[in-house]
């Protein structure tokens, strides 16, 4: 047990908490129309409440509990935090209390379904959203976390590299977001009337809080206050800086002005892409990962989405899905054992095998997340209807789902 | 009695109010409005999606005056609000049927000032 490591991981846990509320809540909340801002804030807050409980009751056990044999899912031995307390669990983190590792991971389980909100924003029924979220966390996130991070997980045994959740958190939620928005359909009036973000200062504040919290997300994933954590911190900082700058320059060239929304979006794209790589690559390569993250995410958001016409309202797929896929592949290119001895060398350091493992990851995980999300959507839709009624959507979800209004005109 | 509605550039409001004060027109109502004229608005870009013809922010001034004050009011507004650039705005004038001061119940020309 090491008190420095324990303090570091607990602080990082609080930093990752901040990413969901208020980071993501403000980031997404500013992007919707004013009649729907509270629905976004509510969805983020209630996910924090619901998934924290799901995690300690059984989610953590499914994801990280002793493997049931095939590397697919953990058992229920640790349900209700049985065997999860002060003593260390050397399989996961040898120098901190097991409960510290558990609660750090809880924040990841919370933010992952929250990211999907961006795809179905402004048109989802609240009750159905709640049921879907609990099912998705249990049947998609928990197994995926087990496969990649759990002791005995089959992708972990294959040597999959995902330092802080590029594939488990961002690709899985991003792909699920795409499936959700395809099945749910476009918002009423999409492509006829312009949907303007109602409060970009919210979005910028949220984006800044995401970046701040992400230092805990990535550097905390070292699970110790050590050189590896410092490397992850530095790579996170510079990849993000490069991505934000690149997005601004692309817009400047394409539209004659660099927008603050574009810069903030680029920042998030960079954060996503460096997430799987941050503890395996050096800072110079991280800059390259960030630049390319901005390029591919810009293409997805500004070109592909417009061409294909799907309504990924807040670009959960375009930023988290695409950025996560690129970051996972980039890890297979730029990883080096000189940075992290427990990792592996990537293609550019002479190891084709690792790159092929990462290619396998970006096929298997989207396939699983996509199919499961399709199935869960159909199930909940048949059970209670996914989409808000037309009238509710037009009036706004704040008034119709939450019975309150964010802003008043009359005192 | 006339009801004067002027749509002006937001940054010209202070100058217009000062000019109206000098013309002894002190009572007015101001609101923020959106609009566009012959300049056809501006272009906004959100994550690469261009929106042409967005509405511009303007300020609307509403003033009720007796006949003697119509020309001084028009002069004050046009002089103070003019930049010579496109988008300076417009003034609309209509006849005013009645004015009632709520506190006293006075009507017409007495109530207006």
Coordinates of C-alpha atoms in Angstrom, one line a residue:
Chain A
X1 CA 0.0 0.0 0.0
X2 CA 1.3 3.4 -0.9
X3 CA -0.3 6.6 0.4
X4 CA 1.0 8.7 -2.5
X5 CA -0.6 6.4 -5.0
X6 CA -3.8 6.2 -3.1
X7 CA -4.1 9.9 -2.8
X8 CA -3.4 10.3 -6.5
X9 CA -6.0 7.8 -7.6
X10 CA -8.7 9.2 -5.3
X11 CA -8.0 12.7 -6.6
X12 CA -8.2 11.4 -10.2
X13 CA -11.5 9.7 -9.4
X14 CA -12.9 13.1 -8.4
X15 CA -11.5 14.6 -11.6
X16 CA -13.2 11.9 -13.7
X17 CA -16.4 12.6 -11.8
X18 CA -16.1 16.2 -12.9
X19 CA -16.0 15.1 -16.5
X20 CA -19.6 13.9 -16.5
X21 CA -21.1 16.6 -14.2
X22 CA -20.7 19.3 -15.0
X23 CA -18.2 18.8 -17.8
X24 CA -20.1 16.8 -20.3
X25 CA -23.5 18.2 -19.0
X26 CA -22.4 21.7 -19.9
X27 CA -20.6 20.7 -23.1
X28 CA -23.7 19.0 -24.4
X29 CA -26.2 21.3 -22.7
X30 CA -24.8 24.4 -24.5
X31 CA -25.2 22.6 -27.9
X32 CA -28.9 22.0 -27.7
X33 CA -31.7 24.4 -28.2
X34 CA -32.8 26.3 -25.1
X35 CA -36.0 24.3 -24.7
X36 CA -33.9 21.1 -24.2
X37 CA -31.0 22.2 -22.0
X38 CA -32.4 20.8 -18.8
X39 CA -33.1 17.4 -20.3
X40 CA -29.4 17.1 -21.0
X41 CA -28.3 18.2 -17.6
X42 CA -30.8 15.9 -16.0
X43 CA -29.7 12.9 -18.1
X44 CA -26.1 13.5 -17.1
X45 CA -27.0 13.9 -13.4
X46 CA -29.3 10.9 -13.3
X47 CA -26.7 8.7 -15.0
X48 CA -24.3 9.6 -12.2
X49 CA -26.9 8.6 -9.6
X50 CA -28.0 5.4 -11.3
X51 CA -24.8 3.9 -12.6
X52 CA -22.8 4.6 -9.4
X53 CA -25.4 2.4 -7.7
X54 CA -25.5 -0.2 -10.5
X55 CA -21.7 -0.3 -10.3
X56 CA -21.4 -1.1 -6.6
X57 CA -24.4 -3.4 -6.6
X58 CA -23.3 -5.7 -9.5
X59 CA -21.7 -3.8 -12.4
X60 CA -18.2 -3.8 -10.9
X61 CA -18.4 -7.5 -10.2
X62 CA -19.5 -8.2 -13.8
X63 CA -16.7 -6.1 -15.2
X64 CA -13.8 -6.8 -12.9
X65 CA -14.9 -9.8 -10.8
X66 CA -13.4 -13.2 -11.1
X67 CA -13.8 -14.5 -14.6
X68 CA -16.6 -17.1 -15.1
X69 CA -14.4 -19.2 -17.4
X70 CA -14.6 -18.1 -21.0
X71 CA -13.2 -14.5 -20.6
X72 CA -16.6 -13.1 -21.4
X73 CA -17.9 -11.8 -18.1
X74 CA -17.1 -11.6 -14.4
X75 CA -19.1 -13.5 -11.9
X76 CA -21.2 -12.1 -9.1
X77 CA -18.7 -12.9 -6.3
X78 CA -18.0 -9.2 -5.8
X79 CA -21.7 -8.0 -6.0
X80 CA -22.5 -5.5 -3.4
X81 CA -18.8 -5.0 -2.9
X82 CA -18.2 -8.3 -1.2
X83 CA -14.4 -8.9 -1.1
X84 CA -13.9 -5.3 -2.3
X85 CA -12.6 -3.1 0.5
X86 CA -9.3 -1.8 2.0
X87 CA -6.9 -4.6 1.1
X88 CA -5.2 -4.3 -2.2
X89 CA -6.0 -6.4 -5.2
X90 CA -2.7 -7.0 -6.9
X91 CA -4.2 -8.1 -10.2
X92 CA -5.4 -4.6 -10.8
X93 CA -3.4 -2.2 -8.7
X94 CA -0.9 -3.4 -6.2
X95 CA -0.4 -0.2 -4.2
X96 CA -3.9 1.2 -3.5
X97 CA -7.0 -0.1 -1.7
X98 CA -9.2 -2.3 -3.8
X99 CA -12.1 0.1 -3.1
X100 CA -10.1 3.0 -4.6
X101 CA -9.6 1.1 -7.8
X102 CA -13.3 0.2 -7.8
X103 CA -14.5 3.8 -7.4
X104 CA -12.0 5.1 -10.0
X105 CA -13.5 2.6 -12.5
X106 CA -17.0 3.6 -11.4
X107 CA -16.5 7.0 -12.9
X108 CA -15.6 5.4 -16.3
X109 CA -18.8 3.3 -16.2
X110 CA -20.8 6.5 -15.5
X111 CA -19.4 8.7 -18.3
X112 CA -19.6 6.0 -21.0
X113 CA -23.4 5.8 -21.4
X114 CA -23.5 9.6 -20.8
X115 CA -21.5 10.1 -24.0
X116 CA -24.3 8.4 -26.0
X117 CA -26.7 11.2 -24.9
X118 CA -25.1 13.4 -27.7
X119 CA -26.7 11.2 -30.4
X120 CA -30.3 11.0 -29.2
X121 CA -30.4 14.5 -27.7
X122 CA -33.6 16.5 -28.0
X123 CA -36.0 13.7 -28.9
X124 CA -35.7 10.8 -26.4
X125 CA -38.3 9.9 -23.8
X126 CA -36.9 10.2 -20.3
X127 CA -38.3 6.9 -18.9
X128 CA -37.1 4.9 -21.9
X129 CA -33.7 6.6 -21.7
X130 CA -33.3 5.4 -18.1
X131 CA -34.2 1.8 -18.8
X132 CA -32.0 1.8 -21.9
X133 CA -29.0 3.2 -20.0
X134 CA -29.2 0.6 -17.2
X135 CA -29.4 -2.2 -19.8
X136 CA -26.6 -0.8 -21.9
X137 CA -24.3 -0.3 -18.9
X138 CA -25.0 -3.9 -17.8
X139 CA -25.0 -5.7 -21.1
X140 CA -22.5 -3.6 -23.2
X141 CA -20.2 -1.7 -21.0
X142 CA -19.6 -4.2 -18.2
X143 CA -18.8 -7.1 -20.6
X144 CA -16.5 -4.9 -22.8
X145 CA -14.6 -3.6 -19.7
X146 CA -14.2 -7.3 -18.7
X147 CA -12.9 -8.3 -22.1
X148 CA -10.3 -5.6 -22.3
X149 CA -9.4 -4.9 -18.7
X150 CA -10.7 -7.7 -16.5
X151 CA -8.5 -10.5 -15.2
X152 CA -9.0 -13.4 -17.6
X153 CA -10.8 -11.1 -20.2
X154 CA -10.3 -12.7 -23.6
X155 CA -9.1 -9.5 -25.4
X156 CA -6.8 -8.7 -22.6
X157 CA -5.3 -12.2 -23.0
X158 CA -4.8 -11.5 -26.7
X159 CA -2.7 -8.5 -25.8
X160 CA -5.1 -5.7 -26.6
X161 CA -3.8 -2.3 -25.6
X162 CA -6.2 0.4 -24.3
X163 CA -4.6 2.5 -21.6
X164 CA -7.5 4.6 -20.4
X165 CA -10.6 3.6 -22.5
X166 CA -10.3 4.6 -26.1
X167 CA -12.0 1.4 -27.2
X168 CA -13.9 0.5 -24.0
X169 CA -15.3 3.9 -23.3
X170 CA -15.2 6.1 -26.5
X171 CA -15.5 3.6 -29.4
X172 CA -18.2 1.6 -27.7
X173 CA -20.3 4.6 -26.8
X174 CA -19.6 6.3 -30.2
X175 CA -20.7 3.3 -32.2
X176 CA -23.7 2.8 -30.0
X177 CA -24.5 6.5 -30.5
X178 CA -24.5 6.0 -34.3
X179 CA -26.9 3.0 -34.0
X180 CA -29.2 5.0 -31.7
X181 CA -29.5 8.0 -33.9
X182 CA -30.1 5.8 -37.0
X183 CA -32.9 3.9 -35.3
X184 CA -34.4 6.9 -33.5
X185 CA -34.5 9.0 -36.7
X186 CA -33.9 12.7 -37.2
X187 CA -35.2 15.5 -35.0
X188 CA -38.3 17.2 -36.4
X189 CA -37.1 19.9 -38.8
X190 CA -33.6 18.6 -39.2
X191 CA -32.0 19.9 -42.4
X192 CA -34.8 22.3 -43.0
X193 CA -34.3 24.7 -40.1
X194 CA -30.9 25.5 -38.6
X195 CA -30.3 24.1 -35.1
X196 CA -28.1 26.6 -33.4
X197 CA -26.3 25.8 -30.2
X198 CA -28.2 27.9 -27.6
X199 CA -25.2 28.7 -25.3
X200 CA -21.7 28.3 -26.6
X201 CA -20.1 29.7 -23.4
X202 CA -21.6 26.6 -21.7
X203 CA -20.1 24.4 -24.3
X204 CA -16.7 26.0 -24.0
X205 CA -16.8 25.8 -20.1
X206 CA -17.8 22.1 -20.4
X207 CA -15.1 21.4 -22.9
X208 CA -12.5 23.0 -20.6
X209 CA -13.8 21.0 -17.7
X210 CA -13.6 17.8 -19.8
X211 CA -9.9 18.6 -20.6
X212 CA -9.2 19.3 -16.9
X213 CA -10.9 16.1 -15.8
X214 CA -9.3 14.1 -18.5
X215 CA -5.9 14.5 -16.8
X216 CA -7.4 12.3 -14.1
X217 CA -9.0 10.0 -16.6
X218 CA -5.7 9.3 -18.5
X219 CA -2.9 10.0 -16.0
X220 CA -5.0 8.3 -13.2
X221 CA -5.1 5.2 -15.3
X222 CA -1.5 4.6 -14.4
X223 CA -3.1 3.8 -11.0
X224 CA 0.0 5.1 -9.3
X225 CA 1.8 8.5 -9.0
X226 CA 4.7 7.5 -11.1
X227 CA 6.6 8.1 -14.4
X228 CA 3.9 6.5 -16.4
X229 CA 1.3 8.8 -15.0
X230 CA 3.5 11.8 -15.9
X231 CA 3.9 10.5 -19.4
X232 CA 0.2 10.0 -19.8
X233 CA -0.4 13.6 -18.4
X234 CA 2.1 15.1 -20.9
X235 CA 0.8 13.1 -23.9
X236 CA -2.8 14.1 -23.0
X237 CA -1.8 17.8 -22.8
X238 CA 0.0 18.0 -26.2
X239 CA -2.2 15.7 -28.3
X240 CA -5.2 17.8 -27.2
X241 CA -3.4 21.0 -27.9
X242 CA -2.5 19.8 -31.4
X243 CA -6.0 18.7 -32.1
X244 CA -7.6 21.9 -31.0
X245 CA -5.2 24.0 -33.1
X246 CA -5.6 21.7 -36.1
X247 CA -9.4 21.9 -36.1
X248 CA -9.2 25.7 -35.8
X249 CA -6.8 25.9 -38.8
X250 CA -9.0 23.6 -40.9
X251 CA -12.0 25.8 -40.3
X252 CA -10.0 28.9 -41.0
X253 CA -9.0 27.5 -44.3
X254 CA -12.5 26.1 -45.2
X255 CA -14.8 28.8 -43.9
X256 CA -12.7 31.8 -43.5
X257 CA -12.9 31.9 -39.6
X258 CA -11.7 29.7 -36.8
X259 CA -14.7 29.1 -34.5
X260 CA -14.6 28.5 -30.8
X261 CA -17.0 25.6 -31.1
X262 CA -14.7 24.0 -33.7
X263 CA -11.6 24.5 -31.5
X264 CA -13.5 23.0 -28.5
X265 CA -14.6 20.1 -30.6
X266 CA -11.1 19.5 -31.8
X267 CA -9.9 19.5 -28.2
X268 CA -12.4 16.8 -27.3
X269 CA -11.4 14.8 -30.4
X270 CA -7.7 15.0 -29.4
X271 CA -8.6 13.9 -25.8
X272 CA -10.5 10.9 -27.2
X273 CA -7.8 9.8 -29.6
X274 CA -5.0 10.0 -27.1
X275 CA -6.9 8.1 -24.4
X276 CA -6.0 4.6 -25.5
X277 CA -2.4 5.6 -26.3
X278 CA -1.4 8.0 -23.6
X279 CA 0.4 5.5 -21.5
X280 CA 2.2 3.8 -24.4
X281 CA 3.4 6.5 -26.7
X282 CA 5.9 9.4 -26.4
X283 CA 4.8 13.0 -26.5
X284 CA 6.0 13.7 -30.1
X285 CA 4.0 10.9 -31.5
X286 CA 1.1 12.0 -29.3
X287 CA 1.1 15.4 -31.1
X288 CA 0.8 13.5 -34.4
X289 CA -2.1 11.4 -33.0
X290 CA -3.8 14.7 -32.0
X291 CA -3.4 16.3 -35.5
X292 CA -4.8 13.3 -37.3
X293 CA -7.7 13.0 -34.7
X294 CA -8.8 16.5 -35.7
X295 CA -8.6 15.7 -39.4
X296 CA -10.6 12.4 -39.3
X297 CA -13.2 13.8 -36.8
X298 CA -13.6 16.9 -38.8
X299 CA -14.3 14.8 -41.9
X300 CA -16.8 12.7 -40.0
X301 CA -18.7 15.6 -38.5
X302 CA -18.6 18.2 -41.3
X303 CA -18.5 16.1 -44.4
X304 CA -19.7 12.5 -43.9
X305 CA -22.6 13.4 -41.6
X306 CA -23.9 16.0 -43.9
X307 CA -23.6 13.7 -46.9
X308 CA -25.3 10.7 -45.3
X309 CA -27.9 12.8 -43.4
X310 CA -28.1 10.9 -40.1
X311 CA -28.9 13.1 -37.1
X312 CA -26.0 12.6 -34.7
X313 CA -27.3 15.6 -32.8
X314 CA -24.2 16.5 -30.8
X315 CA -21.7 14.4 -32.7
X316 CA -21.2 11.6 -30.2
X317 CA -20.2 9.3 -33.0
X318 CA -18.3 11.8 -35.1
X319 CA -16.0 12.7 -32.2
X320 CA -16.0 9.8 -29.7
X321 CA -16.6 6.9 -32.2
X322 CA -14.3 8.1 -34.9
X323 CA -11.7 9.6 -32.5
X324 CA -11.7 6.3 -30.4
X325 CA -11.2 4.2 -33.5
X326 CA -8.3 6.3 -34.7
X327 CA -6.7 6.3 -31.2
X328 CA -7.0 2.6 -30.9
X329 CA -5.3 2.0 -34.2
X330 CA -2.7 4.7 -33.5
X331 CA -1.8 2.8 -30.3
X332 CA -0.9 -0.1 -32.5
X333 CA 1.3 2.1 -34.6
X334 CA 3.1 4.3 -32.0
X335 CA 3.2 2.2 -28.8
X336 CA 6.7 1.5 -27.5
X337 CA 8.1 -0.5 -24.6
X338 CA 10.6 2.3 -24.0
X339 CA 7.6 4.3 -22.6
X340 CA 5.8 1.5 -20.9
X341 CA 7.5 -1.8 -20.3
X342 CA 4.2 -3.5 -19.5
X343 CA 2.9 -2.5 -22.9
X344 CA 4.2 -3.5 -26.3
X345 CA 5.9 -2.1 -29.4
X346 CA 3.7 -1.0 -32.2
X347 CA 4.1 -1.3 -36.0
X348 CA 6.5 1.7 -36.2
X349 CA 8.7 0.0 -33.7
X350 CA 8.8 -3.3 -35.6
X351 CA 5.9 -5.2 -34.2
X352 CA 3.2 -5.9 -36.8
X353 CA 1.4 -8.3 -34.4
X354 CA 0.4 -5.5 -32.0
X355 CA -1.1 -3.5 -34.9
X356 CA -3.1 -6.5 -36.0
X357 CA -4.4 -7.0 -32.5
X358 CA -5.6 -3.3 -32.5
X359 CA -7.2 -3.8 -35.9
X360 CA -9.0 -6.8 -34.4
X361 CA -10.2 -4.6 -31.6
X362 CA -11.7 -1.9 -33.9
X363 CA -13.6 -4.7 -35.7
X364 CA -14.8 -6.7 -32.7
X365 CA -15.8 -4.0 -30.3
X366 CA -17.9 -1.9 -32.7
X367 CA -19.6 -5.1 -33.9
X368 CA -20.5 -6.1 -30.4
X369 CA -21.5 -2.6 -29.2
X370 CA -23.5 -2.0 -32.4
X371 CA -25.4 -5.2 -32.5
X372 CA -26.2 -5.1 -28.7
X373 CA -27.3 -1.5 -29.0
X374 CA -29.6 -2.4 -31.9
X375 CA -31.1 -5.2 -29.9
X376 CA -31.5 -3.1 -26.7
X377 CA -33.1 -0.3 -28.7
X378 CA -35.7 -2.7 -30.3
X379 CA -36.4 -4.2 -26.9
X380 CA -37.0 -1.0 -25.0
X381 CA -38.8 0.5 -28.0
X382 CA -41.3 -2.4 -28.1
X383 CA -41.7 -2.3 -24.3
X384 CA -42.3 1.5 -23.8
X385 CA -41.4 3.5 -27.0
X386 CA -38.1 5.2 -27.3
X387 CA -39.0 8.5 -28.9
X388 CA -40.7 11.4 -27.2
X389 CA -44.1 12.2 -28.7
X390 CA -44.1 14.7 -31.6
X391 CA -45.9 17.3 -29.5
X392 CA -43.4 16.8 -26.6
X393 CA -40.5 17.2 -29.0
X394 CA -41.8 20.4 -30.5
X395 CA -42.6 22.0 -27.1
X396 CA -39.3 20.8 -25.7
X397 CA -38.1 18.1 -23.4
X398 CA -37.5 20.4 -20.5
X399 CA -41.2 21.2 -20.1
X400 CA -42.6 17.8 -21.2
X401 CA -40.1 15.4 -19.5
X402 CA -38.9 17.4 -16.6
X403 CA -41.8 19.9 -16.0
X404 CA -39.5 22.9 -15.7
X405 CA -37.9 25.6 -17.7
X406 CA -34.3 26.7 -17.8
X407 CA -34.8 30.3 -18.6
X408 CA -37.6 32.7 -17.9
X409 CA -38.6 35.6 -20.0
X410 CA -41.0 37.2 -17.5
X411 CA -39.7 37.8 -13.9
Chain B
X1 CA -50.5 61.6 -32.0
X2 CA -48.1 59.3 -33.7
X3 CA -46.4 56.1 -32.8
X4 CA -42.8 56.0 -33.9
X5 CA -41.0 52.7 -34.2
X6 CA -37.3 52.8 -35.1
X7 CA -35.0 49.8 -35.8
X8 CA -31.4 50.8 -35.3
X9 CA -27.9 49.4 -34.9
X10 CA -27.5 48.2 -31.3
X11 CA -24.3 50.2 -30.8
X12 CA -26.1 53.4 -31.7
X13 CA -28.6 53.3 -28.9
X14 CA -26.7 55.5 -26.5
X15 CA -26.2 58.2 -29.1
X16 CA -29.9 58.1 -30.2
X17 CA -31.1 58.3 -26.6
X18 CA -28.8 61.4 -26.0
X19 CA -30.2 63.0 -29.2
X20 CA -33.8 62.3 -28.2
X21 CA -33.1 63.8 -24.8
X22 CA -31.8 67.0 -26.4
X23 CA -35.0 67.1 -28.5
X24 CA -36.9 66.8 -25.2
X25 CA -38.3 63.4 -26.0
X26 CA -37.7 61.5 -22.8
X27 CA -40.2 58.6 -22.9
X28 CA -39.3 55.6 -24.9
X29 CA -39.4 51.8 -24.8
X30 CA -36.4 49.8 -26.0
X31 CA -36.1 46.1 -26.9
X32 CA -33.6 43.7 -28.4
X33 CA -34.9 42.3 -31.7
X34 CA -33.6 40.2 -34.5
X35 CA -34.0 41.1 -38.1
X36 CA -32.5 41.4 -41.6
X37 CA -32.8 43.8 -44.4
X38 CA -31.3 44.1 -47.9
X39 CA -27.9 43.0 -46.6
X40 CA -29.5 39.5 -46.2
X41 CA -28.1 38.8 -42.7
X42 CA -24.8 37.1 -42.0
X43 CA -23.4 33.6 -42.4
X44 CA -22.8 31.4 -39.3
X45 CA -20.8 28.2 -39.2
X46 CA -21.3 25.4 -36.6
X47 CA -19.0 22.4 -36.9
X48 CA -18.6 23.0 -40.6
X49 CA -22.3 23.4 -41.2
X50 CA -22.9 26.8 -42.9
X51 CA -26.0 28.8 -42.3
X52 CA -26.6 31.7 -44.7
X53 CA -29.0 34.5 -44.0
X54 CA -29.0 34.4 -40.2
X55 CA -30.8 37.3 -38.5
X56 CA -28.8 40.2 -37.1
X57 CA -29.2 41.8 -33.7
X58 CA -31.0 45.1 -33.8
X59 CA -32.5 47.4 -31.2
X60 CA -36.1 48.6 -31.5
X61 CA -37.2 51.9 -30.0
X62 CA -40.9 52.8 -29.6
X63 CA -42.0 56.3 -28.9
X64 CA -45.5 57.9 -28.7
X65 CA -45.5 61.6 -29.4
X66 CA -47.8 64.6 -30.1
X67 CA -47.7 66.1 -33.6
X68 CA -45.2 68.9 -32.6
X69 CA -42.6 66.3 -31.6
X70 CA -42.8 64.1 -34.7
X71 CA -40.1 65.9 -36.8
X72 CA -37.7 66.6 -33.9
X73 CA -37.9 62.9 -33.0
X74 CA -37.2 61.8 -36.6
X75 CA -34.3 64.2 -36.8
X76 CA -32.8 63.0 -33.6
X77 CA -33.0 59.4 -34.6
X78 CA -31.7 59.7 -38.1
X79 CA -28.8 62.0 -37.2
X80 CA -27.7 59.9 -34.3
X81 CA -28.2 56.4 -35.8
X82 CA -26.7 57.0 -39.2
X83 CA -23.3 55.5 -40.0
X84 CA -23.8 55.6 -43.8
X85 CA -23.2 51.9 -43.9
X86 CA -25.8 49.3 -45.0
X87 CA -27.9 48.0 -42.0
X88 CA -28.5 51.4 -40.3
X89 CA -32.2 50.5 -40.0
X90 CA -35.6 52.2 -40.5
X91 CA -38.2 54.3 -38.9
X92 CA -41.9 53.4 -39.1
X93 CA -44.6 55.9 -38.2
X94 CA -48.3 55.2 -37.6
X95 CA -51.3 57.2 -36.3
X96 CA -52.0 56.6 -32.7
X97 CA -55.7 56.3 -31.7
X98 CA -55.5 56.7 -27.9
X99 CA -53.1 57.0 -25.0
X100 CA -54.1 56.3 -21.4
X101 CA -51.9 56.9 -18.3
X102 CA -52.7 54.1 -16.0
X103 CA -52.0 55.9 -12.7
X104 CA -54.3 58.9 -13.3
X105 CA -56.6 57.8 -16.1
X106 CA -55.6 60.8 -18.2
X107 CA -56.2 60.3 -21.9
X108 CA -54.8 61.6 -25.2
X109 CA -52.2 64.4 -25.5
X110 CA -52.2 64.9 -21.8
X111 CA -51.2 61.3 -21.1
X112 CA -48.5 61.1 -23.8
X113 CA -45.7 63.1 -22.1

